[in-house]
Amino acid sequence: MKLASLKQGRDGRLVVVSSDLAWYADAGHIVPTLQAALDDWDRVEGDLRNLATDLDHEVIPRERFHERDAAAPLPRAYQWADGSAYVNHVALVRQARGAEMPETFWHDPLMYQGGSDGFLGPRDPIPLADESWGCDLEAEVVVVTGDVPLGASREDALAAVRLVGLTNDVSLRNLIPGELAKGFGFFQSKPASAFSPVFVTPDALGDWWRDGKLHRKLMVDLNGAPFGRAEAGEDMTFDFGTLIAHAAKTRALGAGTIIGSGTVSNRDADGGPGKPIAQGGVGYSCLAEVRTVETIRDGKASTPFLKAGDTVRIWAEDDKHHPIFGTIEQTVEG
Amino acid sequence: MKLASLKQGRDGRLVVVSSDLAWYADAGHIVPTLQAALDDWDRVEGDLRNLATDLDHEVIPRERFHERDAAAPLPRAYQWADGSAYVNHVALVRQARGAEMPETFWHDPLMYQGGSDGFLGPRDPIPLADESWGCDLEAEVVVVTGDVPLGASREDALAAVRLVGLTNDVSLRNLIPGELAKGFGFFQSKPASAFSPVFVTPDALGDWWRDGKLHRKLMVDLNGAPFGRAEAGEDMTFDFGTLIAHAAKTRALGAGTIIGSGTVSNRDADGGPGKPIAQGGVGYSCLAEVRTVETIRDGKASTPFLKAGDTVRIWAEDDKHHPIFGTIEQTVEG
């Protein structure tokens, strides 16, 4: 089952989207918003699944689904907690600035609390008031949970995964060092994130969803050219079950909590940092990583951060090269 | 006007509470929840105020208001961002662990993104799975905003303050050093916060609300004994307008955003750290601060963190010693 929220009011209008993303059926007679559905999942899930089946069988009225009309599936949420599960990425960034990475980072997940009061839709521009802030994309996998009790095990946590999707976790890189030096984590350096047009139930992903990971390539294009083709199922040190259980160690998580993987990142086949796609590598899921590789290699970064007019595309494909979650496609607006 | 949410479902049932906190009138015919009211404030504010006036004039049906029936006024919220505006407190904590505080801390607010997917009601127990985590109270002032545009000025930010209240921002002190060392800020060290039974519009506070600060003593009792009587209007380096503008520097804030002051803390009259109430001082708004003062004075902390059975009371009073926001009164449950 694929779910989306068409732009309407603060929380959107819930629709069920066909497997091929071409059509939608209004779900308002079952439940008005995705948050309301997650709040009452056991009661509404069956009806929503029946609607999705009827839609795919073309036995109910349907409308064309246009990704540009979609808000983030949760246009606002009660929690957005982003991990940093591809520890390879963290190790690289540290290496570039000459900082040692504690060995514990391989066992104890990094996670920050993100702002969740307003997200960008998949086609919304990225507002950037000041290019000197160093605007970066971060292509990630996310899951949405139901209620997760305090102290949940990894297995219980995985069972609470309701939906899977993608995000562009926009970051203002030049504001990060100052904020992290203050010790309280990210705030101004993390403006609104964008999400994929649809979120998908794990069962609809079949074998692509296993071991708490999405086993598909995360496709990233920058200004129309291939930039990232990393395999999201590889080099993910902490699976989503582990990330959710980490978040729930000292408090319960409310239904509709979004948990992020952190920037997807693969080692190169030779064990070193990933190479650009033009050099036969799988590329990158954020600018910071290619800048890091450049810094290690050349002594300084040459790839610039995003500026007004730059475009970012993020998606994942099925075996016929059709987007699974739709496509995030954003232009930076100064 | 005073607003509360009686426990019901995930978001409570909005009621208007009389000025003396003795009575309430259901607001469901105007708007069902406080979040819905904040989403549509311009449309519903007048009707809610009329209801409050009628309630105070005893011309409508009314029910007894019991604080034990209240959830947090926003039982869950889309954003909880907590500042650390009493820089004196930060300086003290740093001094105790021999760390220098950067001079910039006096000009650039500290703020962290807190979890907002589920808050505790004013009489809810504080769940504590492991006493070795070092459970602490933190008594703070909070405001709730309407929509705040990206880049809002301090003045615009102050104009967006809809409600004022109190919080007990529960902290797990022994988990903080490890989390801050990882650089991503607080997560497991900040379980669910509790909020005062009612939130109050700024106009109803009269002269107690000015310059973006609450000018009342923040009363804290620990196990029935006076523990803190700090003046919230003093030593607040960053007023709420400045805190909100800081939060809105790189992104808009959604209606219903809760902004916290951080632990209220006063210098002693002699300019040094605050003294215990028993020694003629104004006491403390968290255990960490008294432990810090003990560490500076005696070489080690003697006041223990909270354990099962301990009780915490937090409130502020009008001139007749009646609570303005009701009383947070919680018992730690192991």
XYZ file of C-alpha atoms in Angstrom:
668
model
C 0.000 0.000 0.000
C 1.209 3.468 -0.947
C -0.075 6.551 0.859
C 0.265 10.254 0.079
C -1.100 13.561 1.342
C -2.379 16.019 -1.230
C -1.743 19.654 -0.315
C -4.660 20.923 1.747
C -4.576 22.783 5.048
C -1.855 22.076 7.563
C -2.052 18.273 7.457
C -2.948 17.487 3.862
C -5.663 15.155 2.567
C -4.920 11.442 2.761
C -5.074 9.486 -0.490
C -4.212 5.928 -1.442
C -1.934 5.808 -4.490
C -1.783 3.002 -7.048
C 1.287 0.764 -7.104
C 2.477 2.436 -10.334
C 1.942 5.937 -8.828
C -0.338 6.908 -11.731
C -3.656 7.113 -9.849
C -5.084 7.954 -6.482
C -8.292 7.389 -4.586
C -9.453 9.684 -1.821
C -9.302 8.071 1.628
C -11.261 10.795 3.406
C -14.272 8.548 4.046
C -11.982 6.277 6.076
C -9.718 8.797 7.804
C -8.888 12.403 6.863
C -5.113 12.602 7.364
C -2.107 10.317 7.547
C -1.450 11.306 11.172
C -5.027 10.364 12.057
C -4.519 7.028 10.287
C -1.334 6.337 12.251
C -3.117 7.322 15.483
C -5.745 4.675 14.809
C -3.877 2.224 12.581
C -5.396 -1.019 13.815
C -8.881 0.267 13.080
C -8.258 1.870 9.665
C -5.486 -0.217 8.116
C -7.827 -2.879 6.713
C -10.120 -0.342 5.051
C -7.160 1.532 3.567
C -5.718 -1.728 2.206
C -9.064 -2.650 0.659
C -9.161 0.758 -1.001
C -5.639 0.243 -2.347
C -6.603 -3.158 -3.760
C -9.730 -1.730 -5.387
C -7.653 1.089 -6.868
C -5.103 -1.289 -8.366
C -7.988 -3.380 -9.754
C -9.530 -0.217 -11.245
C -12.928 -0.961 -9.723
C -13.415 2.420 -7.990
C -13.373 6.066 -9.132
C -9.812 7.288 -9.432
C -7.938 10.473 -10.247
C -4.542 11.091 -11.805
C -1.816 11.346 -9.171
C 0.520 14.287 -9.791
C 3.536 14.366 -7.518
C 3.586 18.165 -7.703
C 0.250 18.214 -5.848
C 1.646 16.176 -2.969
C 2.714 17.580 0.370
C 5.111 15.589 2.506
C 3.103 12.462 3.474
C 3.194 13.875 7.010
C 3.190 17.627 6.299
C 4.073 18.078 9.965
C 4.842 15.416 12.548
C 5.167 15.033 16.302
C 8.674 13.627 16.011
C 11.518 13.513 13.520
C 14.596 11.744 14.870
C 17.456 11.272 12.470
C 20.165 8.694 12.974
C 23.573 8.504 11.371
C 23.578 4.810 10.584
C 26.149 4.790 7.766
C 29.106 5.125 10.081
C 31.452 5.062 7.096
C 30.149 8.557 6.274
C 30.839 9.813 9.796
C 34.342 8.301 9.781
C 35.127 10.031 6.477
C 33.925 13.446 7.603
C 35.999 13.111 10.763
C 39.046 12.021 8.785
C 38.778 15.101 6.576
C 38.958 17.446 9.522
C 41.663 15.434 11.245
C 39.443 14.358 14.132
C 39.565 10.805 15.418
C 36.260 8.944 15.525
C 35.596 7.207 18.840
C 35.403 3.427 18.473
C 32.033 3.513 20.291
C 30.488 5.104 17.183
C 30.447 1.593 15.674
C 28.229 0.331 18.540
C 26.243 3.290 19.877
C 24.048 5.036 17.281
C 24.285 8.769 16.703
C 20.846 10.375 16.593
C 19.568 13.927 16.738
C 16.133 15.364 17.368
C 15.032 17.266 14.256
C 12.396 19.946 13.782
C 9.098 18.420 12.680
C 6.633 21.327 12.767
C 6.684 21.839 9.008
C 8.111 19.744 6.186
C 8.586 20.494 2.508
C 6.650 18.661 -0.184
C 8.567 16.650 -2.793
C 8.432 19.460 -5.399
C 8.688 22.430 -3.024
C 11.668 24.734 -3.517
C 14.415 24.755 -0.904
C 14.298 28.267 0.572
C 17.810 29.601 1.175
C 18.097 33.088 2.624
C 21.907 33.131 2.659
C 24.181 31.057 0.398
C 27.064 31.506 2.817
C 25.266 29.068 5.149
C 26.545 26.230 2.944
C 23.337 24.492 1.862
C 23.610 20.732 1.334
C 21.251 17.931 0.409
C 21.218 14.678 2.401
C 19.493 11.734 0.747
C 18.211 9.271 3.323
C 15.765 6.450 3.953
C 13.081 7.007 6.614
C 10.506 4.913 8.401
C 7.338 5.986 10.199
C 6.425 4.117 13.371
C 3.266 3.362 15.280
C 3.363 3.654 19.059
C 6.625 2.281 20.438
C 6.749 1.502 24.169
C 9.597 2.716 26.379
C 12.421 0.185 26.348
C 11.230 -1.630 23.206
C 13.496 -4.360 21.862
C 14.884 -4.198 18.321
C 12.305 -6.815 17.268
C 9.379 -4.915 18.815
C 10.705 -1.745 17.218
C 10.811 -3.334 13.763
C 7.270 -4.618 14.203
C 6.178 -1.017 14.808
C 7.371 0.168 11.376
C 4.258 1.255 9.478
C 5.722 3.006 6.423
C 8.983 3.487 4.542
C 9.999 6.525 2.476
C 12.796 8.879 1.459
C 13.899 12.296 2.628
C 16.085 15.180 1.599
C 17.359 16.286 4.995
C 18.521 19.781 4.041
C 21.551 20.895 6.061
C 23.328 24.227 6.412
C 26.896 22.941 6.668
C 28.616 26.194 7.563
C 26.324 26.647 10.589
C 27.058 23.158 11.923
C 30.549 23.596 13.440
C 29.416 26.552 15.562
C 26.296 24.768 16.739
C 28.034 21.499 17.567
C 30.751 23.412 19.431
C 28.021 24.769 21.717
C 27.201 21.183 22.638
C 23.409 21.269 22.219
C 23.281 19.679 18.766
C 21.747 20.938 15.522
C 19.100 23.631 15.381
C 19.585 26.488 12.924
C 21.741 24.188 10.791
C 18.753 21.934 10.049
C 15.964 23.778 8.200
C 12.875 21.961 6.922
C 13.385 18.531 5.330
C 11.493 17.331 2.236
C 9.948 13.875 1.864
C 9.098 11.560 -1.011
C 5.627 11.889 -2.595
C 4.475 8.559 -1.158
C 5.305 6.416 1.839
C 4.959 2.650 1.368
C 4.042 -0.158 3.757
C 6.903 -2.629 4.330
C 4.956 -5.593 2.881
C 4.597 -3.751 -0.443
C 8.395 -3.611 -0.674
C 8.698 -7.392 -0.569
C 12.280 -8.567 -0.416
C 13.606 -4.997 -0.762
C 12.668 -4.533 2.915
C 14.501 -7.023 5.113
C 16.703 -7.022 8.218
C 15.342 -3.561 9.006
C 16.950 -2.065 5.898
C 15.811 -0.917 2.457
C 17.763 -2.913 -0.106
C 17.577 -0.547 -3.080
C 19.899 1.989 -4.620
C 19.330 5.538 -3.482
C 19.439 7.576 -6.667
C 20.597 11.192 -6.461
C 20.945 13.572 -9.408
C 22.402 17.040 -9.062
C 21.589 19.578 -11.788
C 20.523 16.741 -14.056
C 23.693 14.654 -13.734
C 24.039 11.407 -11.760
C 25.563 12.212 -8.374
C 24.714 9.277 -6.106
C 23.838 5.609 -6.664
C 24.663 4.182 -3.231
C 23.078 0.900 -2.135
C 20.985 1.740 0.936
C 21.116 -1.851 2.174
C 24.928 -1.891 2.341
C 27.246 -0.364 4.935
C 24.253 0.505 7.162
C 25.841 -0.203 10.541
C 22.582 0.247 12.480
C 19.336 -1.073 11.000
C 16.034 0.704 11.637
C 15.104 -1.662 14.464
C 18.261 -0.688 16.306
C 17.712 3.018 15.601
C 14.105 2.923 16.854
C 15.086 0.969 19.978
C 17.823 3.537 20.631
C 15.251 6.342 20.427
C 12.893 4.466 22.767
C 15.450 3.654 25.455
C 14.233 6.294 27.938
C 10.812 7.281 26.580
C 7.931 5.921 24.541
C 7.624 7.103 20.930
C 4.278 8.395 19.717
C 2.568 7.100 16.566
C 3.775 8.999 13.526
C 7.373 9.235 14.705
C 9.700 9.517 11.703
C 13.119 7.891 12.075
C 15.845 8.657 9.544
C 18.841 6.590 8.478
C 21.224 9.498 8.082
C 23.013 10.116 4.801
C 23.367 6.888 2.849
C 27.013 6.158 2.123
C 28.932 3.228 0.644
C 32.577 2.406 0.835
C 34.285 1.937 -2.487
C 34.927 -1.636 -3.667
C 38.580 -1.156 -2.671
C 37.519 -0.359 0.905
C 38.332 3.344 0.616
C 35.918 6.265 0.402
C 33.394 6.186 -2.432
C 34.420 7.456 -5.875
C 32.377 9.802 -8.083
C 30.047 8.102 -10.567
C 32.105 9.522 -13.464
C 35.068 7.556 -12.102
C 33.116 4.320 -11.826
C 32.074 4.713 -8.200
C 28.602 4.839 -6.628
C 28.920 8.547 -5.867
C 27.501 10.334 -2.855
C 24.241 11.191 -1.089
C 25.386 14.629 0.102
C 27.845 17.307 -0.954
C 29.706 17.159 2.345
C 30.954 13.669 1.533
C 32.381 14.504 -1.894
C 33.932 17.646 -0.367
C 35.413 15.449 2.333
C 36.899 13.064 -0.234
C 38.284 16.062 -2.149
C 39.796 17.447 1.033
C 41.496 14.137 1.842
C 42.717 13.770 -1.751
C 43.530 17.364 -2.795
C 43.859 19.232 0.470
C 40.731 21.248 -0.228
C 37.113 20.845 -1.343
C 36.262 21.895 -4.897
C 32.565 20.968 -5.192
C 30.520 23.991 -4.061
C 27.467 23.877 -1.802
C 24.012 24.473 -3.313
C 23.136 27.876 -4.714
C 19.963 29.422 -6.111
C 18.818 27.566 -9.212
C 20.498 24.252 -8.393
C 18.251 21.198 -8.677
C 18.265 18.019 -6.621
C 16.493 14.744 -7.480
C 16.218 11.821 -5.060
C 14.438 8.537 -5.723
C 14.666 4.736 -5.614
C 13.650 2.404 -8.458
C 11.932 -0.930 -8.936
C 13.386 -3.467 -11.341
C 11.704 -1.696 -14.280
C 13.285 1.633 -13.307
C 10.025 3.082 -12.032
C 10.256 5.166 -8.859
C 9.013 3.265 -5.805
C 8.324 6.273 -3.577
C 7.948 8.883 -6.325
C 10.664 11.480 -6.762
C 11.866 14.328 -4.589
C 12.759 17.095 -7.052
C 13.651 20.458 -5.604
C 15.167 23.697 -6.814
C 17.058 25.999 -4.472
C 15.460 29.434 -4.214
C 17.483 32.387 -2.939
C -7.707 33.730 29.430
C -6.612 30.382 30.838
C -6.760 27.202 28.749
C -6.366 23.542 29.681
C -6.789 20.133 28.059
C -8.694 17.511 29.993
C -7.385 13.994 29.476
C -9.139 12.469 26.480
C -7.590 10.689 23.512
C -4.206 11.722 22.209
C -4.807 15.485 22.150
C -7.108 16.113 25.112
C -10.345 18.104 25.208
C -9.975 21.877 25.241
C -11.568 23.732 28.147
C -11.511 27.350 29.288
C -10.599 27.633 32.964
C -11.738 30.393 35.329
C -9.166 32.944 36.511
C -9.134 31.331 39.970
C -8.684 27.835 38.444
C -11.789 26.566 40.278
C -14.095 26.052 37.275
C -14.035 25.144 33.638
C -16.314 25.401 30.651
C -16.067 23.057 27.702
C -14.790 24.756 24.543
C -15.636 21.874 22.211
C -18.385 23.807 20.439
C -15.738 26.346 19.370
C -12.747 24.108 18.699
C -11.957 20.591 19.960
C -8.271 20.816 20.942
C -5.679 23.413 21.874
C -3.597 22.558 18.794
C -6.643 23.140 16.593
C -7.199 26.474 18.364
C -3.605 27.532 17.749
C -3.884 26.439 14.104
C -6.850 28.776 13.661
C -6.232 31.361 16.396
C -7.502 34.455 14.574
C -10.852 32.785 13.970
C -11.417 31.193 17.387
C -9.674 33.540 19.850
C -12.640 35.907 20.189
C -15.104 33.106 20.898
C -12.760 31.510 23.439
C -12.305 34.865 25.187
C -16.063 35.411 25.310
C -16.431 31.976 26.869
C -13.775 32.831 29.458
C -15.539 36.082 30.328
C -18.881 34.311 30.672
C -17.250 31.687 32.874
C -15.732 34.290 35.192
C -19.130 36.049 35.333
C -20.779 32.722 36.193
C -23.412 33.112 33.466
C -22.837 29.751 31.755
C -22.876 26.123 32.893
C -19.587 25.235 34.550
C -17.818 22.262 36.083
C -15.249 21.964 38.839
C -11.700 22.051 37.451
C -9.488 19.353 38.975
C -5.833 19.639 38.026
C -5.485 15.860 38.287
C -7.821 15.516 35.309
C -5.641 17.734 33.150
C -3.232 16.527 30.499
C -0.423 18.802 29.394
C -2.224 21.721 27.663
C -0.635 20.405 24.464
C -0.522 16.656 25.194
C 1.760 16.386 22.164
C 3.153 19.167 20.013
C 4.848 19.645 16.660
C 7.801 21.420 18.232
C 9.446 21.782 21.632
C 12.601 23.887 21.525
C 14.263 24.599 24.817
C 16.677 27.455 25.334
C 19.161 27.971 28.106
C 18.478 31.638 28.767
C 19.760 31.855 32.340
C 23.393 31.886 31.346
C 24.392 32.133 34.999
C 23.251 28.516 35.322
C 25.365 27.408 32.362
C 28.419 29.254 33.698
C 28.052 27.554 37.080
C 27.725 24.057 35.658
C 30.824 24.647 33.516
C 32.747 26.022 36.486
C 31.976 22.893 38.501
C 33.485 20.621 35.879
C 36.434 22.943 35.289
C 35.390 23.844 31.754
C 35.636 27.410 30.527
C 32.448 28.937 29.141
C 32.923 30.685 25.783
C 32.221 34.418 25.974
C 29.827 34.007 23.011
C 27.387 32.199 25.316
C 26.401 35.653 26.623
C 25.319 36.742 23.121
C 24.310 33.624 21.173
C 21.494 31.595 22.764
C 21.889 27.896 23.460
C 18.854 25.934 22.280
C 18.107 22.270 21.727
C 15.352 20.493 19.863
C 13.361 18.438 22.362
C 11.042 15.492 21.862
C 7.429 16.635 21.569
C 5.498 13.495 20.621
C 4.161 12.892 24.121
C 4.175 15.066 27.222
C 3.289 14.285 30.830
C 0.278 15.852 32.535
C 0.831 17.991 35.647
C 0.015 15.129 38.049
C 1.467 12.271 36.018
C 4.251 10.279 37.647
C 7.780 10.605 36.287
C 8.598 7.131 34.949
C 12.188 6.185 35.765
C 13.381 2.783 34.613
C 16.899 3.146 36.033
C 17.895 5.403 38.945
C 21.532 5.290 37.832
C 20.515 7.566 34.936
C 20.544 10.487 37.415
C 16.998 11.846 37.147
C 16.656 15.601 37.654
C 13.837 18.119 37.557
C 14.228 21.385 35.636
C 11.699 24.102 36.439
C 11.252 26.474 33.516
C 8.949 29.028 31.944
C 7.568 28.248 28.462
C 5.661 30.105 25.787
C 3.552 28.752 22.934
C 3.720 30.578 19.615
C 1.468 31.030 16.636
C 3.040 30.826 13.190
C 6.416 32.574 13.136
C 7.871 33.445 9.714
C 11.463 32.593 8.790
C 13.762 35.404 9.840
C 11.278 36.998 12.258
C 12.567 39.935 14.323
C 12.498 39.856 18.117
C 9.455 42.140 18.049
C 7.565 39.983 15.540
C 8.510 36.927 17.587
C 7.115 38.448 20.784
C 3.891 39.360 18.989
C 3.508 35.675 18.079
C 3.425 34.556 21.742
C -0.051 33.111 22.327
C 0.311 31.458 25.743
C 2.635 31.277 28.748
C 3.095 28.334 31.117
C 5.522 26.260 33.162
C 7.350 23.002 32.555
C 9.266 20.340 34.415
C 11.846 19.452 31.790
C 12.914 16.087 33.186
C 16.581 15.335 32.516
C 18.705 12.218 32.929
C 21.930 13.874 34.027
C 24.192 10.850 33.933
C 23.302 10.228 30.272
C 24.118 13.804 29.242
C 27.948 13.756 29.185
C 28.030 10.747 26.869
C 25.422 12.219 24.523
C 26.992 15.666 24.360
C 30.403 14.087 23.721
C 28.925 12.491 20.600
C 28.141 16.004 19.356
C 24.512 15.512 18.291
C 22.909 17.010 21.414
C 20.391 15.520 23.843
C 18.180 12.566 23.010
C 17.995 9.722 25.527
C 18.914 12.192 28.277
C 15.651 14.100 27.776
C 12.590 11.931 28.455
C 9.057 13.376 28.416
C 8.560 16.809 30.011
C 5.518 17.727 32.126
C 3.591 20.994 31.796
C 1.464 23.152 34.090
C -2.289 22.419 34.227
C -3.154 25.648 32.402
C -1.471 27.925 29.889
C -2.359 31.629 30.128
C -2.593 34.383 27.503
C 0.008 37.150 28.016
C -2.658 39.869 28.557
C -4.073 37.932 31.529
C -0.659 38.175 33.194
C -0.742 41.973 33.140
C 2.485 43.517 34.350
C 3.943 40.091 35.230
C 4.549 39.614 31.504
C 6.802 42.338 30.109
C 10.032 42.627 28.090
C 9.444 39.061 26.913
C 9.883 37.664 30.423
C 7.649 36.333 33.198
C 8.238 38.479 36.270
C 7.203 36.036 38.989
C 9.006 33.732 41.351
C 9.287 30.165 40.144
C 8.369 28.073 43.195
C 9.900 24.617 43.507
C 9.345 22.222 46.411
C 11.181 18.936 46.736
C 9.654 16.259 48.974
C 7.501 18.928 50.605
C 10.320 21.327 51.477
C 11.056 24.644 49.730
C 13.827 24.075 47.202
C 13.627 26.976 44.728
C 12.211 30.495 44.803
C 14.138 32.069 41.928
C 12.760 35.185 40.252
C 12.088 34.194 36.623
C 12.305 37.820 35.477
C 15.866 38.256 36.768
C 19.144 37.023 35.282
C 17.339 35.907 32.110
C 19.998 36.838 29.585
C 17.801 36.102 26.543
C 14.120 37.055 26.642
C 11.529 34.933 24.833
C 11.490 37.258 21.811
C 15.204 36.667 21.344
C 14.815 32.900 21.856
C 11.983 32.647 19.311
C 13.862 34.762 16.757
C 16.895 32.505 17.265
C 14.745 29.435 16.528
C 13.275 31.106 13.425
C 16.581 32.244 11.905
C 16.695 29.548 9.197
C 13.133 28.183 9.167
C 9.555 29.178 9.913
C 8.021 27.890 13.161
C 4.615 26.231 13.044
C 1.705 27.269 15.262
C 1.860 25.463 18.572
C 5.639 25.614 18.857
C 6.664 25.514 22.523
C 9.776 27.507 23.446
C 11.397 26.978 26.864
C 13.522 29.323 28.938
C 15.864 26.665 30.267
C 16.318 26.180 34.000
C 15.550 29.382 35.885
C 18.547 30.468 37.929
C 19.427 33.556 39.969
C 22.774 34.751 41.170
C 23.022 35.316 44.901
C 22.764 38.908 46.149
C 26.542 38.843 46.651
C 27.027 38.013 42.953
C 28.055 34.415 43.598
C 26.065 31.255 42.922
C 22.661 30.992 44.577
C 22.413 29.786 48.185
C 19.947 27.195 49.489
C 16.684 28.583 50.837
C 17.606 27.334 54.329
C 20.634 29.606 54.165
C 18.604 32.637 53.104
C 19.090 32.217 49.360
C 16.532 31.756 46.583
C 17.493 28.137 46.088
C 17.532 26.262 42.789
C 15.323 25.111 39.935
C 17.172 21.843 39.355
C 19.306 19.403 41.314
C 22.264 19.820 38.969
C 22.726 23.397 40.136
C 22.811 22.642 43.863
C 25.133 19.719 43.115
C 27.319 22.114 41.153
C 27.450 24.580 44.035
C 28.288 21.702 46.409
C 31.036 20.547 44.062
C 32.569 24.034 43.902
C 32.273 24.443 47.681
C 32.979 20.934 49.027
C 34.729 19.173 46.200
C 31.791 16.833 45.669
C 28.014 16.838 45.315
C 25.978 15.636 48.300
C 22.389 16.164 47.124
C 21.263 12.968 45.349
C 19.324 12.809 42.102
C 15.641 11.832 42.178
C 14.654 8.322 43.204
C 11.378 6.424 43.319
C 8.928 8.084 45.714
C 10.440 11.571 45.527
C 7.948 14.354 44.861
C 8.417 17.569 42.906
C 6.107 20.620 42.961
C 6.483 23.547 40.561
C 4.235 26.625 40.425
C 4.101 30.448 40.333
C 1.824 32.571 42.517
C -0.281 35.690 42.233
C -0.147 38.325 44.969
C -2.622 36.318 47.066
C -0.431 33.185 46.850
C -2.802 31.429 44.444
C -1.142 29.458 41.640
C -1.330 31.289 38.309
C -0.791 28.260 36.044
C -1.908 25.583 38.504
C 0.696 23.277 40.000
C 2.929 20.621 38.509
C 3.092 17.905 41.172
C 4.817 14.671 40.248
C 6.098 11.599 42.004
C 8.964 9.564 40.626
C 7.964 5.975 39.829
C 10.609 3.313 39.508
